[in-house]
Coordinates of C-alpha atoms in Angstrom, one line a residue:
Chain A
X11 CA 9.5 -21.4 -7.1
X12 CA 6.6 -22.8 -5.0
X13 CA 7.2 -19.9 -2.7
X14 CA 6.8 -17.4 -5.5
X15 CA 3.6 -19.1 -6.6
X16 CA 2.2 -19.0 -3.2
X17 CA 3.1 -15.4 -2.8
X18 CA 1.3 -14.5 -6.0
X19 CA -1.8 -16.4 -4.9
X20 CA -1.6 -14.6 -1.4
X21 CA -1.2 -11.1 -2.9
X22 CA -4.1 -11.8 -5.3
X23 CA -6.5 -12.9 -2.3
X24 CA -5.3 -10.4 -0.1
X25 CA -5.6 -7.4 -2.4
X26 CA -8.2 -8.4 -4.9
X27 CA -10.6 -9.9 -2.5
X28 CA -12.0 -6.7 -1.1
X29 CA -12.0 -5.1 -4.8
X30 CA -13.7 -8.3 -6.2
X31 CA -16.2 -8.6 -3.3
X32 CA -17.5 -5.0 -3.9
X33 CA -20.7 -6.4 -5.4
X34 CA -24.2 -5.0 -4.8
X35 CA -25.5 -7.0 -1.9
X36 CA -27.6 -10.0 -2.7
X37 CA -30.2 -9.0 -0.4
X38 CA -31.9 -5.6 -1.2
X39 CA -30.6 -4.0 1.9
X40 CA -30.9 -0.3 1.6
X41 CA -29.6 0.6 5.2
X42 CA -28.0 -1.0 8.1
X43 CA -30.3 -3.7 9.7
X44 CA -29.2 -5.5 12.8
X45 CA -28.9 -9.1 12.1
X46 CA -31.7 -10.3 14.4
X47 CA -34.2 -8.1 12.7
X48 CA -33.5 -9.8 9.2
X49 CA -36.1 -12.5 8.3
X50 CA -34.7 -15.8 8.8
X51 CA -34.1 -16.8 5.2
X52 CA -31.7 -13.9 4.8
X53 CA -29.4 -14.9 7.5
X54 CA -26.4 -16.8 6.9
X55 CA -24.9 -19.4 9.6
X56 CA -22.4 -17.5 11.8
X57 CA -20.0 -20.4 12.8
X58 CA -18.4 -21.0 9.3
X59 CA -17.7 -17.3 9.2
X60 CA -16.1 -17.0 12.6
X61 CA -14.0 -20.2 12.1
X62 CA -12.8 -19.1 8.6
X63 CA -12.0 -15.6 9.8
X64 CA -9.8 -17.0 12.7
X65 CA -8.5 -19.7 10.5
X66 CA -7.3 -17.3 7.8
X67 CA -5.6 -15.0 10.4
X68 CA -3.6 -18.0 11.6
X69 CA -2.7 -19.3 7.9
X70 CA -1.5 -15.9 7.1
X71 CA 0.7 -15.7 10.1
X72 CA 2.1 -19.2 9.4
X73 CA 2.7 -18.3 5.6
X74 CA 4.6 -15.3 6.7
X75 CA 6.7 -17.2 9.1
X76 CA 7.3 -19.9 6.4
X77 CA 8.6 -17.1 4.2
X78 CA 11.1 -15.9 6.9
X79 CA 12.1 -19.6 7.4
X80 CA 12.8 -20.0 3.5
X81 CA 14.9 -16.9 3.6
X82 CA 17.0 -18.1 6.4
X83 CA 17.6 -21.3 4.6
X84 CA 18.7 -19.5 1.5
X85 CA 21.0 -17.4 3.6
X86 CA 22.5 -20.5 5.1
X87 CA 23.3 -22.2 1.8
X88 CA 25.0 -18.9 0.5
X89 CA 26.9 -18.8 3.7
X90 CA 28.1 -22.4 3.2
X91 CA 29.1 -21.6 -0.4
X92 CA 31.1 -18.6 0.8
X93 CA 32.7 -20.7 3.5
X94 CA 33.7 -23.3 1.0
X95 CA 35.1 -20.7 -1.4
X96 CA 37.2 -19.3 1.7
X97 CA 38.6 -22.7 2.5
X98 CA 39.5 -23.3 -1.1
X99 CA 41.2 -19.9 -1.2
X100 CA 43.1 -20.6 1.9
X101 CA 44.1 -24.0 0.9
X102 CA 45.7 -22.8 -2.3
Chain B
X24 CA 8.8 -24.1 -39.0
X25 CA 6.8 -20.8 -38.2
X26 CA 5.0 -22.2 -35.3
X27 CA 8.1 -23.9 -34.0
X28 CA 10.1 -20.6 -34.1
X29 CA 7.1 -18.8 -32.3
X30 CA 6.9 -21.4 -29.7
X31 CA 10.6 -21.4 -29.1
X32 CA 10.7 -17.7 -28.6
X33 CA 7.7 -18.1 -26.1
X34 CA 9.6 -20.7 -24.3
X35 CA 12.7 -18.6 -24.1
X36 CA 10.6 -15.6 -22.6
X37 CA 8.9 -17.9 -20.2
X38 CA 12.1 -19.5 -19.0
X39 CA 13.8 -16.2 -18.4
X40 CA 10.7 -14.6 -16.6
X41 CA 10.1 -17.6 -14.4
X42 CA 13.4 -17.0 -12.5
X43 CA 12.3 -13.6 -11.0
X44 CA 8.7 -13.1 -12.1
X45 CA 9.4 -9.5 -12.1
X46 CA 7.2 -8.5 -15.1
X47 CA 4.4 -10.7 -13.7
X48 CA 4.2 -9.1 -10.3
X49 CA 4.9 -5.5 -11.5
X50 CA 2.4 -5.7 -14.3
X51 CA -0.1 -7.3 -12.0
X52 CA 0.1 -4.6 -9.4
X53 CA 0.1 -1.9 -12.0
X54 CA -3.3 -3.4 -13.3
X55 CA -4.5 -3.4 -9.6
X56 CA -3.5 0.3 -9.2
X57 CA -5.5 1.1 -12.3
X58 CA -8.4 -0.7 -10.8
X59 CA -7.8 1.5 -7.8
X60 CA -7.8 4.7 -9.8
X61 CA -10.8 3.9 -11.7
X62 CA -12.9 2.8 -8.7
X63 CA -12.0 6.0 -6.8
X64 CA -12.8 8.1 -9.7
X65 CA -15.9 6.3 -10.9
X66 CA -17.6 4.7 -7.8
X67 CA -19.7 6.9 -5.5
X68 CA -19.4 7.0 -1.8
X69 CA -21.9 4.2 -1.1
X70 CA -20.6 1.8 -3.7
X71 CA -23.0 2.6 -6.3
X72 CA -21.9 3.7 -9.9
X73 CA -21.8 7.3 -10.4
X74 CA -24.3 9.4 -12.2
X75 CA -23.8 10.7 -15.7
X76 CA -22.6 14.1 -14.6
X77 CA -19.4 12.7 -12.9
X78 CA -18.1 11.0 -15.9
X79 CA -16.4 13.9 -17.5
X80 CA -14.4 14.9 -14.4
X81 CA -13.4 11.2 -13.8
X82 CA -12.2 11.0 -17.3
X83 CA -10.4 14.3 -17.1
X84 CA -8.4 13.4 -14.0
X85 CA -7.7 10.0 -15.0
X86 CA -6.3 11.2 -18.3
X87 CA -4.3 13.8 -16.4
X88 CA -2.9 11.1 -14.2
X89 CA -1.9 8.9 -17.1
X90 CA -0.5 11.8 -19.1
X91 CA 1.5 13.0 -16.1
X92 CA 3.1 9.6 -15.5
X93 CA 4.1 9.3 -19.3
X94 CA 5.4 13.0 -19.2
X95 CA 7.3 12.5 -16.1
X96 CA 8.9 9.2 -17.5
X97 CA 9.9 11.0 -20.7
X98 CA 11.2 14.0 -18.9
X99 CA 13.7 12.1 -16.8
X100 CA 14.6 9.7 -19.6
X101 CA 16.2 12.5 -21.1
X102 CA 18.2 13.2 -18.0
X103 CA 19.3 9.6 -18.1
X104 CA 20.2 9.5 -21.7
X105 CA 22.3 12.8 -21.5
X106 CA 23.5 11.9 -17.8
X107 CA 22.6 15.5 -17.1
X108 CA 21.2 14.6 -13.7
X109 CA 24.5 13.7 -12.4
X110 CA 26.0 17.0 -13.9
X111 CA 23.2 18.9 -12.2
X112 CA 23.9 17.4 -9.0
X113 CA 27.6 18.0 -9.3
X114 CA 27.0 21.7 -10.0
X115 CA 27.2 23.9 -6.8
X116 CA 23.6 24.7 -6.8
X117 CA 21.2 24.0 -4.0
X118 CA 19.6 20.7 -4.5
X119 CA 16.1 21.8 -3.9
X120 CA 16.4 24.3 -6.6
X121 CA 17.0 21.5 -9.0
X122 CA 14.0 19.8 -7.9
X123 CA 11.7 23.0 -8.1
X124 CA 13.0 23.5 -11.5
X125 CA 12.0 20.1 -12.8
X126 CA 8.6 20.4 -11.0
X127 CA 7.8 23.7 -12.7
X128 CA 8.8 22.1 -16.0
X129 CA 6.3 19.1 -15.4
X130 CA 3.6 21.6 -14.4
X131 CA 4.2 23.7 -17.4
X132 CA 3.7 20.3 -19.5
X133 CA 0.6 19.4 -17.7
X134 CA -0.8 22.9 -18.0
X135 CA -0.4 22.7 -22.0
X136 CA -1.8 19.3 -22.0
X137 CA -5.0 20.4 -20.0
X138 CA -5.3 23.5 -22.2
X139 CA -6.2 20.9 -25.1
X140 CA -7.6 18.3 -22.9
X141 CA -10.4 20.3 -21.1
X142 CA -12.2 21.6 -24.3
X143 CA -12.0 18.1 -25.7
X144 CA -13.7 16.5 -22.9
X145 CA -16.1 19.5 -22.6
X146 CA -16.9 18.9 -26.3
X147 CA -17.0 15.1 -26.3
X148 CA -19.3 14.9 -23.1
X149 CA -21.1 17.9 -23.6
X150 CA -20.0 19.1 -20.1
X151 CA -20.2 22.7 -18.9
X152 CA -16.7 22.7 -18.0
X153 CA -16.3 26.4 -18.7
X154 CA -19.0 27.7 -16.5
X155 CA -16.6 28.4 -13.6
X156 CA -13.5 28.6 -15.3
X157 CA -11.5 30.0 -12.6
X158 CA -12.5 27.5 -10.0
X159 CA -11.8 24.7 -12.4
X160 CA -8.4 26.1 -13.3
X161 CA -7.6 26.3 -9.6
X162 CA -8.6 22.7 -9.0
X163 CA -6.6 21.7 -11.9
X164 CA -3.6 23.7 -10.9
X165 CA -3.6 22.7 -7.2
X166 CA -4.1 19.0 -8.2
X167 CA -1.3 19.0 -10.9
X168 CA 1.0 20.5 -8.3
X169 CA 0.3 17.8 -5.7
X170 CA 0.6 15.0 -8.4
X171 CA 3.7 16.5 -9.8
X172 CA 5.3 17.2 -6.5
X173 CA 5.3 13.6 -5.6
X174 CA 6.0 12.2 -9.2
X175 CA 9.0 14.5 -9.9
X176 CA 10.7 13.1 -6.6
X177 CA 9.9 9.7 -7.5
X178 CA 10.8 9.9 -11.1
X179 CA 14.2 11.6 -10.3
X180 CA 15.1 8.6 -8.0
X181 CA 14.0 6.1 -10.5
X182 CA 16.2 7.4 -13.1
X183 CA 18.9 4.8 -12.4
X184 CA 16.5 2.0 -12.0
X185 CA 16.0 -0.7 -14.5
X186 CA 12.3 -1.1 -14.4
X187 CA 11.6 2.7 -14.0
X188 CA 8.5 2.8 -16.4
X189 CA 6.5 0.5 -14.5
X190 CA 7.7 1.5 -11.0
X191 CA 6.6 5.0 -11.4
X192 CA 3.0 4.4 -11.7
X193 CA 3.0 1.7 -9.2
X194 CA 4.5 4.0 -6.6
X195 CA 2.8 7.2 -7.7
X196 CA -1.0 6.2 -8.0
X197 CA -1.6 5.0 -4.5
X198 CA 0.0 7.9 -2.9
X199 CA -1.8 10.5 -5.2
X200 CA -5.2 9.0 -4.6
X201 CA -6.2 12.0 -2.3
X202 CA -5.5 14.3 -5.2
X203 CA -7.7 12.2 -7.5
X204 CA -10.4 12.0 -5.2
X205 CA -10.5 15.6 -4.4
X206 CA -10.0 16.5 -8.0
X207 CA -12.8 14.5 -9.2
X208 CA -15.3 15.4 -6.5
X209 CA -14.4 19.1 -6.8
X210 CA -14.7 19.1 -10.5
X211 CA -18.1 17.2 -10.3
X212 CA -19.4 19.5 -7.7
X213 CA -19.0 22.1 -10.6
X214 CA -20.5 19.9 -13.2
X215 CA -23.4 18.5 -11.4
X216 CA -27.2 19.5 -12.0
X217 CA -26.9 22.0 -9.3
X218 CA -23.4 23.3 -9.1
X219 CA -22.0 23.9 -5.7
X220 CA -19.2 26.4 -5.4
X221 CA -18.8 25.8 -1.6
X222 CA -18.2 22.1 -2.2
X223 CA -15.6 22.9 -4.9
X224 CA -13.9 25.5 -2.8
X225 CA -13.7 22.9 0.1
X226 CA -12.1 20.3 -2.3
X227 CA -9.8 23.0 -3.5
X228 CA -8.6 23.7 0.0
X229 CA -8.1 19.9 0.5
X230 CA -5.8 19.9 -2.7
X231 CA -4.0 23.0 -1.4
X232 CA -3.2 21.5 2.0
X233 CA -2.0 18.4 0.1
X234 CA 0.2 20.4 -1.9
X235 CA 1.7 22.2 1.0
X236 CA 2.4 19.0 2.9
X237 CA 3.9 17.1 0.1
X238 CA 5.9 19.8 -1.6
X239 CA 7.6 20.4 1.8
X240 CA 8.2 16.8 2.3
X241 CA 9.6 16.4 -1.2
X242 CA 11.8 19.4 -0.6
X243 CA 13.0 17.9 2.5
X244 CA 13.7 14.4 1.3
X245 CA 15.1 15.3 -2.1
X246 CA 18.5 16.1 -0.8
X247 CA 19.1 12.9 1.2
X248 CA 17.6 11.0 -1.5
X249 CA 19.8 12.1 -4.3
X250 CA 23.1 11.8 -2.4
X251 CA 24.9 8.5 -3.0
Chain C
X6 CA 16.8 -7.8 22.7
X7 CA 18.2 -11.3 22.1
X8 CA 18.0 -12.4 25.7
X9 CA 14.3 -11.1 25.7
X10 CA 13.4 -12.9 22.6
X11 CA 12.6 -16.3 23.9
X12 CA 10.6 -15.3 26.9
X13 CA 8.6 -12.9 24.7
X14 CA 7.9 -15.7 22.2
X15 CA 6.9 -17.9 24.9
X16 CA 4.6 -15.3 26.5
X17 CA 3.1 -14.5 23.0
X18 CA 2.3 -18.2 22.4
X19 CA 0.7 -18.6 25.8
X20 CA -1.4 -15.5 25.3
X21 CA -2.4 -16.8 21.9
X22 CA -3.4 -20.0 23.5
X23 CA -5.4 -18.4 26.2
X24 CA -7.1 -15.8 24.0
X25 CA -9.7 -18.2 22.9
X26 CA -10.8 -18.8 26.4
X27 CA -11.2 -15.2 27.0
X28 CA -12.9 -14.7 23.8
X29 CA -15.4 -17.4 24.4
X30 CA -16.0 -16.0 28.0
X31 CA -16.8 -12.7 26.5
X32 CA -20.6 -11.6 26.3
X33 CA -22.4 -11.8 23.1
X34 CA -22.9 -8.5 21.3
X35 CA -26.7 -7.8 20.9
X36 CA -27.1 -7.5 17.3
X37 CA -24.3 -9.5 15.8
X38 CA -24.0 -12.4 18.4
X39 CA -21.4 -15.0 17.5
X40 CA -19.9 -13.4 14.4
X41 CA -19.0 -10.3 16.3
X42 CA -16.4 -12.3 18.1
X43 CA -14.2 -11.9 15.0
X44 CA -13.6 -8.4 16.2
X45 CA -11.3 -9.7 19.0
X46 CA -8.7 -10.6 16.2
X47 CA -9.8 -8.2 13.5
X48 CA -9.3 -4.9 15.4
X49 CA -6.0 -6.0 17.1
X50 CA -4.6 -6.9 13.8
X51 CA -5.4 -3.4 12.5
X52 CA -3.6 -1.9 15.6
X53 CA -0.6 -4.0 14.8
X54 CA -0.6 -2.9 11.1
X55 CA -0.8 0.7 11.9
X56 CA 2.0 0.3 14.4
X57 CA 4.0 -1.4 11.6
X58 CA 3.2 1.3 9.1
X59 CA 4.2 4.0 11.6
X60 CA 7.4 2.2 12.6
X61 CA 8.3 1.7 8.8
X62 CA 7.7 5.5 8.2
X63 CA 9.9 6.6 11.2
X64 CA 12.4 4.2 10.3
X65 CA 12.6 5.4 6.8
X66 CA 13.0 8.9 8.2
X67 CA 15.7 7.8 10.3
X68 CA 17.4 6.1 7.4
X69 CA 17.2 9.1 5.2
X70 CA 18.3 11.7 7.8
X71 CA 21.1 9.7 9.6
X72 CA 22.0 7.3 6.6
X73 CA 21.8 4.7 9.4
X74 CA 21.4 1.2 8.0
X75 CA 19.6 0.0 10.9
X76 CA 16.8 2.2 9.9
X77 CA 16.5 0.7 6.5
X78 CA 16.5 -2.8 8.1
X79 CA 13.8 -1.9 10.5
X80 CA 11.7 -0.2 7.9
X81 CA 11.8 -3.2 5.5
X82 CA 11.0 -5.6 8.4
X83 CA 8.2 -3.4 9.8
X84 CA 6.7 -2.9 6.1
X85 CA 6.4 -6.7 5.6
X86 CA 4.9 -7.3 8.9
X87 CA 2.5 -4.4 8.6
X88 CA 1.5 -6.1 5.2
X89 CA 0.9 -9.4 7.0
X90 CA -1.2 -7.9 9.7
X91 CA -3.0 -5.8 7.0
X92 CA -3.8 -8.9 5.1
X93 CA -5.3 -10.4 8.2
X94 CA -7.4 -7.4 8.7
X95 CA -8.4 -7.1 5.0
X96 CA -9.6 -10.9 4.9
X97 CA -11.2 -11.1 8.4
X98 CA -13.1 -7.8 7.9
X99 CA -15.1 -8.8 4.7
X100 CA -15.8 -12.2 6.2
X101 CA -17.3 -10.4 9.2
X102 CA -18.9 -7.8 7.1
X103 CA -20.6 -10.3 4.8
X104 CA -22.2 -12.1 7.8
X105 CA -23.1 -9.1 9.8
X106 CA -24.1 -6.5 7.2
X107 CA -24.6 -8.5 4.1
X108 CA -22.0 -6.5 2.1
X109 CA -18.4 -7.7 2.0
X110 CA -16.8 -4.4 1.1
X111 CA -17.5 -0.6 1.3
X112 CA -15.6 2.4 0.1
X113 CA -15.6 4.2 3.4
X114 CA -12.7 5.9 5.0
X115 CA -11.2 3.1 7.2
X116 CA -11.5 0.4 4.5
X117 CA -10.2 2.7 2.0
X118 CA -7.2 3.7 4.0
X119 CA -6.5 0.0 5.0
X120 CA -6.5 -1.1 1.3
X121 CA -4.5 2.0 0.2
X122 CA -1.8 1.3 2.9
X123 CA -1.5 -2.3 1.7
X124 CA -1.2 -1.3 -1.8
X125 CA 1.5 1.4 -1.0
X126 CA 3.5 -1.1 1.2
X127 CA 3.2 -3.7 -1.5
X128 CA 4.8 -1.2 -3.9
X129 CA 7.4 -0.6 -1.3
X130 CA 8.4 -4.3 -1.4
X131 CA 8.1 -4.3 -5.2
X132 CA 10.4 -1.5 -5.5
X133 CA 13.0 -2.9 -3.1
X134 CA 12.8 -6.2 -5.0
X135 CA 12.9 -5.0 -8.5
X136 CA 14.1 -1.5 -8.3
X137 CA 17.6 -2.2 -8.7
X138 CA 20.6 -0.7 -6.7
X139 CA 19.8 2.3 -4.5
X140 CA 16.3 1.7 -4.2
X141 CA 16.3 1.6 -0.5
X142 CA 16.3 5.3 -0.2
X143 CA 13.3 5.8 -2.5
X144 CA 11.4 3.0 -0.6
X145 CA 12.2 5.0 2.7
X146 CA 10.5 8.0 1.0
X147 CA 7.6 6.0 -0.3
X148 CA 7.1 4.6 3.4
X149 CA 7.3 8.3 4.7
X150 CA 4.8 9.5 2.0
X151 CA 2.6 6.4 2.6
X152 CA 2.4 7.5 6.2
X153 CA 1.8 11.1 5.4
X154 CA -1.1 10.5 3.1
X155 CA -3.2 8.8 5.6
X156 CA -5.0 11.8 7.1
X157 CA -5.7 13.2 3.6
X158 CA -7.5 10.0 2.6
X159 CA -9.4 9.8 5.8
X160 CA -10.6 13.4 5.4
X161 CA -11.4 13.1 1.7
X162 CA -13.3 9.8 2.1
X163 CA -15.0 10.6 5.4
X164 CA -17.3 13.2 4.4
X165 CA -19.9 10.8 3.5
X166 CA -21.7 8.4 6.0
X167 CA -20.3 5.0 6.4
X168 CA -21.5 1.6 7.8
X169 CA -18.3 0.7 9.4
X170 CA -18.5 0.7 13.0
X171 CA -17.5 4.3 14.1
X172 CA -14.4 5.1 16.1
X173 CA -16.1 5.3 19.2
X174 CA -17.0 1.6 19.3
X175 CA -14.2 1.0 21.5
X176 CA -15.2 3.1 24.6
X177 CA -18.7 2.0 24.2
X178 CA -17.9 -1.8 24.5
X179 CA -19.7 -3.7 27.2
X180 CA -17.7 -4.0 30.3
X181 CA -17.3 -7.9 29.8
X182 CA -15.6 -7.2 26.3
X183 CA -12.9 -4.9 27.6
X184 CA -10.8 -7.7 29.0
X185 CA -10.7 -10.0 26.1
X186 CA -10.3 -7.2 23.7
X187 CA -7.3 -5.5 25.4
X188 CA -5.8 -9.0 26.1
X189 CA -5.9 -9.6 22.2
X190 CA -4.5 -6.2 21.5
X191 CA -1.6 -6.9 23.9
X192 CA -1.2 -10.6 22.3
X193 CA -1.0 -8.9 18.8
X194 CA 1.3 -6.1 19.7
X195 CA 3.8 -8.7 21.4
X196 CA 3.4 -10.7 18.3
X197 CA 4.4 -7.9 16.3
X198 CA 7.4 -7.1 18.3
X199 CA 8.6 -10.7 18.3
X200 CA 8.1 -10.9 14.4
X201 CA 10.1 -7.6 14.2
X202 CA 12.8 -8.6 16.2
X203 CA 13.2 -11.9 14.2
X204 CA 12.7 -10.2 10.7
X205 CA 15.3 -7.5 11.6
X206 CA 17.8 -10.1 12.7
X207 CA 17.3 -12.0 9.4
X208 CA 17.7 -8.7 7.4
X209 CA 20.9 -8.0 9.3
X210 CA 22.3 -11.3 8.5
X211 CA 21.4 -10.8 4.8
X212 CA 23.1 -7.4 4.7
X213 CA 26.2 -8.9 6.5
X214 CA 26.4 -11.5 3.9
X215 CA 26.2 -9.1 1.3
X216 CA 29.1 -7.2 2.6
X217 CA 31.1 -10.4 2.9
X218 CA 30.5 -11.1 -0.7
X219 CA 31.5 -7.7 -1.6
X220 CA 34.5 -7.8 0.5
X221 CA 35.6 -11.2 -1.1
X222 CA 35.2 -10.0 -4.6
X223 CA 37.4 -7.1 -4.0

């Protein structure tokens, strides 16, 4: 259940983010201007962006591995159930 | 009493849905596909909203896309109801022929729809859609073939599926985006302030190459797909 | 493959651990400075995503042509992993773009194709999950068609100019950047391989379990 909720959120951010983020730029940039030629007040600090980009990559990887792990858990419980049924049938 | 019953019905629906979240996910994704379609048709290359001249062409192709999906769904619903698809497959006929037959049927349906749709749009938007009728007809035919080629294949396969009505647009819209782009751009090249025949012809050739590739792919995959 | 898994996993982990060292040592790009270093993870994740799409499409073809179950297993695994890498690219890209060019998203050819492929493969997974019995074959066709649609979208959208760095940015990298870049590409490709092996194995267990259930019921 939690996994499904997380999956919905993940899908929404992963897919909707670029669609939603297609806003008109807050600065009135008409064409490509290299960052060091922009006036200082229009620059954003670089480090948070860099860190968040790398962090997101890691989080996505961890999330996926977690979903695989959940699936393995589910497989295991089903397997145990099957085993128990097999033992019961054999015992009869 | 009234409110209590309503809430109980709601509770029932929610508790059934929560188990698989099927409707939530598929509807959500369908909405996102629609956003995709609209943005491709209505947003210009640099991200700005399109100019007024492009609106009729965008509306035309979006209407064709929606009508096409509904028509495909209905055409194959009949097959499912009468179980005729199974009968067709049992018949000693080459499978690709069945595909081509269904494809031609859908194309006919789309063509008749457009016979009414194009004049309606020309009238409502005051758009000079009839200035270059042949080229417009060429664009529409080529676009319909591309759209229907993929759509017929998917719809045929979805006949046995439970969520077929929502799965068809979800699968079809992303893959037929090039048809939409080329169709809208080609039609608006004809409608813009200075109409450009070379541009429209270029988009027509894009559509035709799409048709060739995807009809071939569909013909090739129809047989392995339909066998159990 | 089983014997190779653990060494490959260790190697991938080590490479990921060493990657920041290499990235930090790489020269700054003249116009974008620090934020350009996102590129060392952003581009390799796209490489991995396209590899995944390609593998999924081909595996789908294999499944349809030879009715070989393994093709289906590889196809579904590769699709999921391609989605994961695609999500990485689609999130790191706008973050980078917002800082470097002020606009998070643009409808140019590469981003469009990236988003489109992501959507096609989400549809692929939705189909497999909710499509009912027998949807694996249709899903394989979807993967194949998704792969085939890429050149068309590329051509259709590419007619206009774009602010996305053009393809030729890779050969024109400064010499100091080659090392870290290709190192990260290798890291991501290894990661892809490791994940694929893992996921295919899980899929095989799942299908085997289904078979057991069916055998038990009969």
